[in-house]
Short mmCIF file of C-alpha atoms and ligand atoms in Angstrom, two decimals:
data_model
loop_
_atom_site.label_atom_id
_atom_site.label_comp_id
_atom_site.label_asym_id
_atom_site.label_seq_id
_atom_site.Cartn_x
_atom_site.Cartn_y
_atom_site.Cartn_z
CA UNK A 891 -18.35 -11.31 20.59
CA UNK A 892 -16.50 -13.88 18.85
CA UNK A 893 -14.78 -12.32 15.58
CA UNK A 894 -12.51 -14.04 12.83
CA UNK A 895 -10.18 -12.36 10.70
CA UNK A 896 -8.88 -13.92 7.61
CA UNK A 897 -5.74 -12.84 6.81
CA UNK A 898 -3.20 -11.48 9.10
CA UNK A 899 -1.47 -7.77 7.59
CA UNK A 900 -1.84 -4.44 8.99
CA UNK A 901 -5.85 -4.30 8.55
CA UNK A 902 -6.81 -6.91 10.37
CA UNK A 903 -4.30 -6.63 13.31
CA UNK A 904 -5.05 -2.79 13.43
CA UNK A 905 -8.57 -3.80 13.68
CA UNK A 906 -7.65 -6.62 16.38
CA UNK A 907 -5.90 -3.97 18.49
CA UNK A 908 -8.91 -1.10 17.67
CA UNK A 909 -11.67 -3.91 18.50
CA UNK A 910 -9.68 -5.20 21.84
CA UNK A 911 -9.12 -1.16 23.00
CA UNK A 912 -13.40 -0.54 22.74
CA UNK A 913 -14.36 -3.79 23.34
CA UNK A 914 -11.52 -5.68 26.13
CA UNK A 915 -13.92 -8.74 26.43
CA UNK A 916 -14.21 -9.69 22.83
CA UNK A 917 -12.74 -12.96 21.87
CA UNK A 918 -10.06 -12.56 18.52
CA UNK A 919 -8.47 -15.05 16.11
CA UNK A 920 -6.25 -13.90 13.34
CA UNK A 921 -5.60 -16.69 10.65
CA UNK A 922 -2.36 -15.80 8.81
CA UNK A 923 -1.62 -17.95 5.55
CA UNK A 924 1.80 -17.23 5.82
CA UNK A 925 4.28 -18.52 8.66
CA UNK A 926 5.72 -15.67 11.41
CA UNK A 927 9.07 -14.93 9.12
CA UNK A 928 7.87 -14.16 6.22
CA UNK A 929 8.45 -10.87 5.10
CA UNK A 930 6.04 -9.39 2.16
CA UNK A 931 7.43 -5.71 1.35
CA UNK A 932 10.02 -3.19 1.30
CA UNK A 933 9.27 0.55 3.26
CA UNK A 934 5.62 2.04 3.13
CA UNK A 935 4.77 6.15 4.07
CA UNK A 936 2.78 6.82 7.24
CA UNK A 937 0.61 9.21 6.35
CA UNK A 938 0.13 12.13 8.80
CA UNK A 939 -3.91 11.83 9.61
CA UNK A 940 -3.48 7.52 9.91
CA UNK A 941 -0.45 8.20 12.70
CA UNK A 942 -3.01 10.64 14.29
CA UNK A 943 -5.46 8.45 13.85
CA UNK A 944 -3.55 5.35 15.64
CA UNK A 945 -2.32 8.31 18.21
CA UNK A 946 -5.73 8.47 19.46
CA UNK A 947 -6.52 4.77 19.19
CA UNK A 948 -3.34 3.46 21.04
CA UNK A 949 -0.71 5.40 21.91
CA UNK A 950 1.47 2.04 22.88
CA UNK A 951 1.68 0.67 19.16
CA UNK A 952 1.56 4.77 17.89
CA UNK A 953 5.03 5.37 20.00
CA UNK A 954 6.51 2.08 18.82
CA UNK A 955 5.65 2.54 15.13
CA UNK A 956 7.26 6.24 16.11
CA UNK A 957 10.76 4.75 16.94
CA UNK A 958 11.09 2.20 13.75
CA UNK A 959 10.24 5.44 11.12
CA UNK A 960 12.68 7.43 9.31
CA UNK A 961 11.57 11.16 8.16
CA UNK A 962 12.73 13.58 4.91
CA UNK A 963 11.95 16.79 4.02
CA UNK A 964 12.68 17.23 0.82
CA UNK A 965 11.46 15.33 -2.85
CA UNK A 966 14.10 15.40 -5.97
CA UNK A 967 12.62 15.12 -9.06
CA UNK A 968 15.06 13.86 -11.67
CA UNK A 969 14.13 14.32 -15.43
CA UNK A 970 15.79 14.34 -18.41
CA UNK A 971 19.73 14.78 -16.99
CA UNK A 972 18.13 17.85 -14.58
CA UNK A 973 17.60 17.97 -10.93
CA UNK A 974 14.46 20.17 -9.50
CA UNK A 975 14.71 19.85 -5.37
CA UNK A 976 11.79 20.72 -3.50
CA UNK A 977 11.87 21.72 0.10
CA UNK A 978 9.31 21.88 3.17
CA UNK A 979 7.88 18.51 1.72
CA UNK A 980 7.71 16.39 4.93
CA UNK A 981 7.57 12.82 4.62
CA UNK A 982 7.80 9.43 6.84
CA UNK A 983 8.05 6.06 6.60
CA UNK A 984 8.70 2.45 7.95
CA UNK A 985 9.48 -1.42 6.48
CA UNK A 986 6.25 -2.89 6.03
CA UNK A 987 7.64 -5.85 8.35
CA UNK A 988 8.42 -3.23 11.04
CA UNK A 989 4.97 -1.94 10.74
CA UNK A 990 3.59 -5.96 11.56
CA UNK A 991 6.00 -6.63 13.60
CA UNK A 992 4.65 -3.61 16.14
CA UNK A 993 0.86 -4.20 15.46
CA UNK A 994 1.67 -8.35 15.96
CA UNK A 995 2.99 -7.71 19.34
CA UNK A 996 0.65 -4.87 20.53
CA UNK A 997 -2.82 -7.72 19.34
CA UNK A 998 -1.05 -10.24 20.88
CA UNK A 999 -0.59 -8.18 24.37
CA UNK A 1000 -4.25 -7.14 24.29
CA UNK A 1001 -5.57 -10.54 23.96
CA UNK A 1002 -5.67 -11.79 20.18
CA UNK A 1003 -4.80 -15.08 19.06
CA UNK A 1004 -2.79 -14.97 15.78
CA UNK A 1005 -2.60 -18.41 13.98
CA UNK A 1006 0.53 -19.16 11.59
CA UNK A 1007 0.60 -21.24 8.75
CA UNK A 1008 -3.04 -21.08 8.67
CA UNK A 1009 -4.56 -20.53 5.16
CA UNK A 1010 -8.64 -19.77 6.09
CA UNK A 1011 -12.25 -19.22 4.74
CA UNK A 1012 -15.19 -17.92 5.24
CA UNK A 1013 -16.77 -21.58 4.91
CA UNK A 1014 -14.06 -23.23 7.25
CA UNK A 1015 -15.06 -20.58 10.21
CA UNK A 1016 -18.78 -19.46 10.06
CA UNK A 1017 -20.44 -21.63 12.23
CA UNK A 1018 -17.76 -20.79 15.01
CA UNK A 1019 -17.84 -17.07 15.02
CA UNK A 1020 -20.43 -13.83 15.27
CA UNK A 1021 -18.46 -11.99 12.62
CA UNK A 1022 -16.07 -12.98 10.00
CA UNK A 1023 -13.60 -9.84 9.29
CA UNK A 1024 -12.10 -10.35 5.23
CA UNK A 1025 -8.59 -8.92 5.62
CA UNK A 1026 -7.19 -11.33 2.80
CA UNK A 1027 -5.68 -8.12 1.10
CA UNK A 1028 -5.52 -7.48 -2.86
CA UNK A 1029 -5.96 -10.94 -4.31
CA UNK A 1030 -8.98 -11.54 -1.29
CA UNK A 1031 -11.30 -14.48 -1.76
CA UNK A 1032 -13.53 -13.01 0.82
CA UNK A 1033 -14.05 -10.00 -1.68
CA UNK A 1034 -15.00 -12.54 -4.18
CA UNK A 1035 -18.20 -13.57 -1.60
CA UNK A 1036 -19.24 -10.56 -1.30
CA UNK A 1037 -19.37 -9.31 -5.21
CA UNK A 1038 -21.91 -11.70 -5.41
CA UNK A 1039 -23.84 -9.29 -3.83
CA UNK A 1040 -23.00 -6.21 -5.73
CA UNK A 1041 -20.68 -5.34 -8.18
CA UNK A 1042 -16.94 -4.87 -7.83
CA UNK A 1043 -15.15 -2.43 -10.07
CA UNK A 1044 -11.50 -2.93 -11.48
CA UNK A 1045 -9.35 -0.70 -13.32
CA UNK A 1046 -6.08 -2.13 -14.16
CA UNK A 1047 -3.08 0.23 -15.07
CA UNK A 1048 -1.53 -0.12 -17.83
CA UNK A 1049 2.11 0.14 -16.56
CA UNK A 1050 4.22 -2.83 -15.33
CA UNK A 1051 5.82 -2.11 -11.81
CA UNK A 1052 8.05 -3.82 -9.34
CA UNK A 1053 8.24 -3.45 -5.79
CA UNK A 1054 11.86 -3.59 -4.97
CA UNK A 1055 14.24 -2.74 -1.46
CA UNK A 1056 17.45 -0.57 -2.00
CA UNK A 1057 20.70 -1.11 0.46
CA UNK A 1058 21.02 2.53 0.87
CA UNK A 1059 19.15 4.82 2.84
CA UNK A 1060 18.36 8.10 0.49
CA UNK A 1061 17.68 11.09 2.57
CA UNK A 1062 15.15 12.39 0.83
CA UNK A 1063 12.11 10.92 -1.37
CA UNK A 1064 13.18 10.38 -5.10
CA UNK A 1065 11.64 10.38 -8.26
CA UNK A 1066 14.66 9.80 -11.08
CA UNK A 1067 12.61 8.91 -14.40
CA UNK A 1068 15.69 8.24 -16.95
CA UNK A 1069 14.96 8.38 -20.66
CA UNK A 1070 16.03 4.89 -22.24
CA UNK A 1071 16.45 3.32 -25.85
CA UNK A 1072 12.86 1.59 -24.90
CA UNK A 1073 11.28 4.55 -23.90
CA UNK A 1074 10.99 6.36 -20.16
CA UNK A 1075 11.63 4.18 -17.09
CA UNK A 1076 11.37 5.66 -13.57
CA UNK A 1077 11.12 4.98 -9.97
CA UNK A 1078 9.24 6.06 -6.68
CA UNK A 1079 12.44 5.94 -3.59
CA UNK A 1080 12.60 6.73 -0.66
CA UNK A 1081 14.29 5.82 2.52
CA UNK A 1082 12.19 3.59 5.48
CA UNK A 1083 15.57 2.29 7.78
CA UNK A 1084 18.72 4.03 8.69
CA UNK A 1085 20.40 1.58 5.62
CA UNK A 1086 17.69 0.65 3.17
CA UNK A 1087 15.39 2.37 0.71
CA UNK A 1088 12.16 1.44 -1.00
CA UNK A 1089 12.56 1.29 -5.06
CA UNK A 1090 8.97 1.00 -6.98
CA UNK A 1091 10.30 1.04 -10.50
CA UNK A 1092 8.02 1.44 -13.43
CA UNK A 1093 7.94 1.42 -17.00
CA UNK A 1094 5.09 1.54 -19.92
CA UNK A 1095 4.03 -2.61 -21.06
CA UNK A 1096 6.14 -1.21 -24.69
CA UNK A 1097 9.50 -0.76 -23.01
CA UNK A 1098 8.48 -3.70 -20.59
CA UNK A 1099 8.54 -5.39 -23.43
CA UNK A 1100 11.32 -3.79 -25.29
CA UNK A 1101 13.86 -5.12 -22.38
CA UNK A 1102 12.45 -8.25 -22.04
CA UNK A 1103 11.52 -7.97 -18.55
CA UNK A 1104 9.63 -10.56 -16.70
CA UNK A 1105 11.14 -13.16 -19.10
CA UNK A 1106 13.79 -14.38 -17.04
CA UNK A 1107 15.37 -14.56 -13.52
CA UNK A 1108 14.92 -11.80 -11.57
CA UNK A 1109 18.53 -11.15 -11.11
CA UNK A 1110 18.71 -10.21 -14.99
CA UNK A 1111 16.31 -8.06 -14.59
CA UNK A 1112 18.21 -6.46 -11.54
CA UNK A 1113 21.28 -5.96 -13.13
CA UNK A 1114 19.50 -3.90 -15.64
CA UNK A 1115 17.50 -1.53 -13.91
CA UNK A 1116 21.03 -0.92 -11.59
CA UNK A 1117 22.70 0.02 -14.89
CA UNK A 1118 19.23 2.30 -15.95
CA UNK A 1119 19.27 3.92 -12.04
CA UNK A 1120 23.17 3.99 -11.46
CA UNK A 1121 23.61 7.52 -11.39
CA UNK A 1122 20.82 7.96 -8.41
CA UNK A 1123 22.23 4.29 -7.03
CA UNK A 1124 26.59 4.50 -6.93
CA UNK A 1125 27.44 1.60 -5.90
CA UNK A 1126 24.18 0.51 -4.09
CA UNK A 1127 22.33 -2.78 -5.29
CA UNK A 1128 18.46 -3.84 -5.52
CA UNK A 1129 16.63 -6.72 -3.74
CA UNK A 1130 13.82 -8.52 -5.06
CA UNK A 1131 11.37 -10.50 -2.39
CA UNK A 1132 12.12 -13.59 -4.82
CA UNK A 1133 13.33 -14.34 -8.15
CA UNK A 1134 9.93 -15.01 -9.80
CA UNK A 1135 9.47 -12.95 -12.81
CA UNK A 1136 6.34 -12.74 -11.71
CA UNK A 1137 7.30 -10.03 -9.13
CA UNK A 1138 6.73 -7.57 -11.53
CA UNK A 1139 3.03 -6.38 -11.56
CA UNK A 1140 0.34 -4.26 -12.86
CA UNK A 1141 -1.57 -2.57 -10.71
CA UNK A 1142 -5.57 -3.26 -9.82
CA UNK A 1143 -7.30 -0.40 -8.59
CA UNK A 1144 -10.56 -2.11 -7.07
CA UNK A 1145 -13.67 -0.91 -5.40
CA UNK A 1146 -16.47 -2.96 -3.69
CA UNK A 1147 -19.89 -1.45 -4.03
CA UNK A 1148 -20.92 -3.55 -1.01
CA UNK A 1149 -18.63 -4.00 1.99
CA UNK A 1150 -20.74 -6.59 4.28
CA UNK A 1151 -23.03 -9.87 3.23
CA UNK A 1152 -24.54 -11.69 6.38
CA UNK A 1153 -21.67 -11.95 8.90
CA UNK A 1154 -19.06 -11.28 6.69
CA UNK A 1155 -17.30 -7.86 6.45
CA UNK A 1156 -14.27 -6.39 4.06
CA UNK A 1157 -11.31 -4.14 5.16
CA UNK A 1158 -7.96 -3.20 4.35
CA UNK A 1159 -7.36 -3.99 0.32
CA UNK A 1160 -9.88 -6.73 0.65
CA UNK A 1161 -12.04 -4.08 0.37
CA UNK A 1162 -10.64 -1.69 -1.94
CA UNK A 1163 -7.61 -0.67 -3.15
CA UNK A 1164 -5.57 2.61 -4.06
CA UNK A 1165 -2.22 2.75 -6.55
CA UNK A 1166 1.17 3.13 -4.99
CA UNK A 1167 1.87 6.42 -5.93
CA UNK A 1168 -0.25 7.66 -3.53
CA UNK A 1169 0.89 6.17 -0.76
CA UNK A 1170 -2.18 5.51 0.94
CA UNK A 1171 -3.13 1.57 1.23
CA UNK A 1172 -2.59 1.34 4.57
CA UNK A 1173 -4.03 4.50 5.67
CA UNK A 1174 -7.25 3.21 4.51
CA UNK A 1175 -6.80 -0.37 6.18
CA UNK A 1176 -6.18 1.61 9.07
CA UNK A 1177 -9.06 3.99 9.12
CA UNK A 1178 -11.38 0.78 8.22
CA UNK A 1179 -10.35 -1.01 11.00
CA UNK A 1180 -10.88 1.65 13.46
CA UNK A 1181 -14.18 2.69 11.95
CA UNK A 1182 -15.34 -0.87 12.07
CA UNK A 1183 -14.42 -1.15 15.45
CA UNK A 1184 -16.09 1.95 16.45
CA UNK A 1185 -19.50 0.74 14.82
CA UNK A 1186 -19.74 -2.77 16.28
CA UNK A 1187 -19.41 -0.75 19.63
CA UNK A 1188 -21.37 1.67 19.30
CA UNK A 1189 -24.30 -1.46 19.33
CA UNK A 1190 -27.03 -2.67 17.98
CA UNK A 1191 -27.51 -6.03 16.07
CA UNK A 1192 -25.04 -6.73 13.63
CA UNK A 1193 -26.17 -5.59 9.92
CA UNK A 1194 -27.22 -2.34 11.49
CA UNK A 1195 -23.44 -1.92 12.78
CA UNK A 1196 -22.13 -3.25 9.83
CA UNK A 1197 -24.01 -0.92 7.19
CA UNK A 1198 -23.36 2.07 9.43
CA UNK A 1199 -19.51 1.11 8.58
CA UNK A 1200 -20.20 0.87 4.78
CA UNK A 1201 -21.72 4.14 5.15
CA UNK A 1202 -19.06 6.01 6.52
CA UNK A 1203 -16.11 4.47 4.75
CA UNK A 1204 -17.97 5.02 1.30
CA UNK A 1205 -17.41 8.81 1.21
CA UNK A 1206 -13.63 9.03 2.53
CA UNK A 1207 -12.67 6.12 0.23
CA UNK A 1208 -14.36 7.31 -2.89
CA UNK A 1209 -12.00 10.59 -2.12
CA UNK A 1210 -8.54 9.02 -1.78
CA UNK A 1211 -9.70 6.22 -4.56
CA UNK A 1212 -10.63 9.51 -7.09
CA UNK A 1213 -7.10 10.45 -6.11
CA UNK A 1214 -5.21 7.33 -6.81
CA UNK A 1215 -7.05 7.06 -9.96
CA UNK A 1216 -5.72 10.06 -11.21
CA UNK A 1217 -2.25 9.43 -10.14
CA UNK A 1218 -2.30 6.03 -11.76
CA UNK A 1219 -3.52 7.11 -14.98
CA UNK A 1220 -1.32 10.24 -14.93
CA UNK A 1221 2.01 7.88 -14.98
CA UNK A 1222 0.10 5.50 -17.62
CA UNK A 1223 0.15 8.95 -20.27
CA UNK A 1224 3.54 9.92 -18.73
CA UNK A 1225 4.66 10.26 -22.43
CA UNK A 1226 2.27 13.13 -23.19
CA UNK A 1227 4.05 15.21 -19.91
CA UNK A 1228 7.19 14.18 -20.91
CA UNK A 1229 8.60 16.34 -23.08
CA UNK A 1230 7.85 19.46 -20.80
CA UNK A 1231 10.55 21.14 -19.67
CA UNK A 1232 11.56 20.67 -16.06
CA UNK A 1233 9.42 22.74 -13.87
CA UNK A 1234 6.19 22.41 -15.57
CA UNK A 1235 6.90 18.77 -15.68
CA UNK A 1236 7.73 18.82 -11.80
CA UNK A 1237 4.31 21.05 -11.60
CA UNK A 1238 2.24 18.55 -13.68
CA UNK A 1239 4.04 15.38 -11.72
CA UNK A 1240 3.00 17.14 -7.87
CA UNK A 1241 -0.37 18.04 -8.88
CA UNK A 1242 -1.52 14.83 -11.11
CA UNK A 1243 -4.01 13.82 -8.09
CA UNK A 1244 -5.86 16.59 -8.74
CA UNK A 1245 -6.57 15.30 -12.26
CA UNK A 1246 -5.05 18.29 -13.74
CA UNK A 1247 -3.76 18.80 -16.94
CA UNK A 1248 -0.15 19.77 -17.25
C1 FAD B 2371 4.49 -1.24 -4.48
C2 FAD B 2371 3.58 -0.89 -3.36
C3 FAD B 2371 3.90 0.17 -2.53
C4 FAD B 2371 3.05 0.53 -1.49
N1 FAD B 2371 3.37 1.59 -0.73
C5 FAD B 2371 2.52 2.00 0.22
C6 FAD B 2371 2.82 3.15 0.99
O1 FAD B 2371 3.86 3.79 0.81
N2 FAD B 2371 1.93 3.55 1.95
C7 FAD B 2371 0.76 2.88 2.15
O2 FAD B 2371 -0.05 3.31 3.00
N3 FAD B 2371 0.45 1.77 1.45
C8 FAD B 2371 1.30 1.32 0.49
N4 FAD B 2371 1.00 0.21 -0.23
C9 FAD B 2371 -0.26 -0.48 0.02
C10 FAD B 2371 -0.23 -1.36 1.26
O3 FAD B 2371 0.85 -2.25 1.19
C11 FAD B 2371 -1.55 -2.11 1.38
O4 FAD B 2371 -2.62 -1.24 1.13
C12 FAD B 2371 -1.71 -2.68 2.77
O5 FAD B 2371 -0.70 -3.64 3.01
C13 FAD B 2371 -3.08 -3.33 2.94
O6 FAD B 2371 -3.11 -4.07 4.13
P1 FAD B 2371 -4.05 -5.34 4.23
O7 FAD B 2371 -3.88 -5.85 5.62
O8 FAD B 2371 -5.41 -5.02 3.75
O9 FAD B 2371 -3.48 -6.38 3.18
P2 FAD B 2371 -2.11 -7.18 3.22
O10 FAD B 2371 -1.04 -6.37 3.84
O11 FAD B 2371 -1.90 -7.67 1.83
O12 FAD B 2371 -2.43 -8.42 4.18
C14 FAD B 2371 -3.27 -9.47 3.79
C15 FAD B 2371 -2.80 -10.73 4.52
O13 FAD B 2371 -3.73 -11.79 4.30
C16 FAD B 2371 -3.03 -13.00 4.15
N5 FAD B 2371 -3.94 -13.92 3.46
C17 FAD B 2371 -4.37 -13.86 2.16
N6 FAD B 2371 -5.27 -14.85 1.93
C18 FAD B 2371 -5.39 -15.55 3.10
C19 FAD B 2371 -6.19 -16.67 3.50
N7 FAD B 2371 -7.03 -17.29 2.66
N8 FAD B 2371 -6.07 -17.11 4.78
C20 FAD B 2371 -5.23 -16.52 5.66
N9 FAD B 2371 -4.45 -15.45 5.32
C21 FAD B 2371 -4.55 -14.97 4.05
C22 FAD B 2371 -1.78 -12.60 3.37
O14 FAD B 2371 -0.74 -13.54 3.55
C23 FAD B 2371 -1.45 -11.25 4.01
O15 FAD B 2371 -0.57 -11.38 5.13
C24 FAD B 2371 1.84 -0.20 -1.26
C25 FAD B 2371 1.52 -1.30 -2.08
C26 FAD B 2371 2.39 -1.63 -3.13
C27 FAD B 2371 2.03 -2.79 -4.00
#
């Protein structure tokens, strides 16, 4: 079979490596828009069942991702000039580039072409391959052929975010929300080298706006959250990927009713996508690609294999979605938790996947 993925991040070359493991004979292209270098991300969390998941699939790329993590086994949660440390709560991670780098090199050793510098779509390739595989991730124009289909849902947080690096390795995962003149302003951290941290900082669209942010370069912006963060920082600084104000975001939950259309098929966050504070966007690229890999060999013609796919994704992505949804919306009413004092606001932050009230 001759397959097409558009886009080149961990979805599509998990599915590339998946595909090339049941099937050695099928023929794979991966057009990346981006060149080799480029890197799009700080540290992400490996979540336990996706590294026993990719165990199972590969144990090559599993061992290698192995050697580039960093673990912690303990969360601080710092509110309101207190410190509440939790124990026994196991956690790992990598840099997002790591992650590629691994899964670029394991495709590539199994067969797959990856193509550089090569923006792609669906029109451009159909008439040379079987199957077209949409890995364009969050901003996918691939999803966009396939809504016309069925409907695609959105829910956008309210919160403005920004996915920054750290040069400091924490040894544990943080979560310092610091009361400010503009209101609450907080970050997710934790550590994914021996010297460098992830820093998702977030703040309501009032204090957003009460600072300015987003109106200026980057660097201002910088400088300001090290002053907010210094007493979890020292004399540690933050990275931005550029200076674009635009950097800072507000997260898109998004779910596709309808996952295939003809020979076109979504994974990864082309096909749906889960909030940060989770954790969990590239578990579900990675189960996707291995359940879509696992359908087109199980056989059959090609919408049967592609809608028994849809059909088992639908249930363990409505679950983790339901999850993230929570989560997201729990840090859009932060204000209404905030006043608790420390351990039923530590209680209320741990279990706000659950949808519970504090
Ligand atoms: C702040 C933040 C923190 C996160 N933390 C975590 C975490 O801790 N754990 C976790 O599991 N997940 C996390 N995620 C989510 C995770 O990064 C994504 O879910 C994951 O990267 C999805 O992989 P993907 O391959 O579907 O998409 P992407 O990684 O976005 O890859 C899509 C690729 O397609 C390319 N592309 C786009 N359009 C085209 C085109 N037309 N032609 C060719 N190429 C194209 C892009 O350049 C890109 O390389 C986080 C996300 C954010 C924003």
């Amino acid at each position: 079979m001759k397959i097409a993925c558009i886009g080149g991040g961990v979805a599509a070359l998990y599915f590339a490596i998946a595909m090339k493991r049941r099937q050695p004979a099928a023929a794979i292209d991966i057009f990346e828009r981006d060149s080799a270098d480029r890197n799009s991300g700080w540290g992400i969390i490996l979540r336990e069942p996706m590294l026993e998941a990719m165990r199972r699939m590969d144990e090559a790329s599993h061992a290698a991702i192995l050697a580039r993590a960093v673990s912690w086994d303990q969360i601080e949660i710092r509110h309101k000039g207190e410190v509440n440390l939790l124990s026994n709560q196991f956690g790992r991670s990598t840099g997002r580039h790591a992650l590629v780098e691994v899964l670029r090199a394991r495709a590539v050793e199994l067969g797959c072409r990856i193509h550089y510098s090569s923006p792609a779509s669906a029109a451009d390739l159909a008439g040379g391959y079987q199957l077209l595989v949409g890995s364009d991730g969050i901003k996918s124009g691939c999803r966009e052929q396939i809504g016309a289909a069925a409907p695609i849902v959105r829910v956008q947080s309210a919160n403005r975010f920004i996915w920054l690096g750290c040069d400091k390795a924490f040894d544990r995962m943080v979560f310092d929300f610091q009361q400010t003149t503009h209101g609450p302003v907080w970050v997710h951290a934790y550590p994914f080298s021996a010297d460098k941290s992830t820093f998702v900082v977030e703040c309501a669209q009032q204090t957003f706006d009460g600072f300015g942010f987003g109106r200026r370069a980057l660097s201002a912006d910088l400088a300001r959250l090290e002053g907010i963060f210094a007493s979890l920082l020292g004399d540690a600084s933050l990275t931005s990927l550029s200076d674009a104000p635009h950097e800072w975001r507000q997260f898109e939950q998004i779910r596709c009713d309808a996952l295939h259309h003809e020979q076109m098929v979504l994974i990864g966050d082309a096909a749906h996508t889960a909030h940060f504070s989770i954790g969990s966007g590239t578990r579900l690229a990675v189960e996707d690609a291995i359940a879509l890999a696992d359908s087109l060999h199980q056989g059959g013609a090609l919408p049967e294999a592609l809608a028994r796919y849809q059909r088992q994704r639908s249930e363990a992505v409505d679950s983790i979605q339901q999850q993230a949804l929570h989560s997201m919306q729990w840090f859009d009413r932060i204000i209404e938790h905030y006043s608790l004092p420390l351990a039923a606001f530590s209680r209320a932050f741990l279990f706000r996947s659950l949808g519970q009230a504090a």
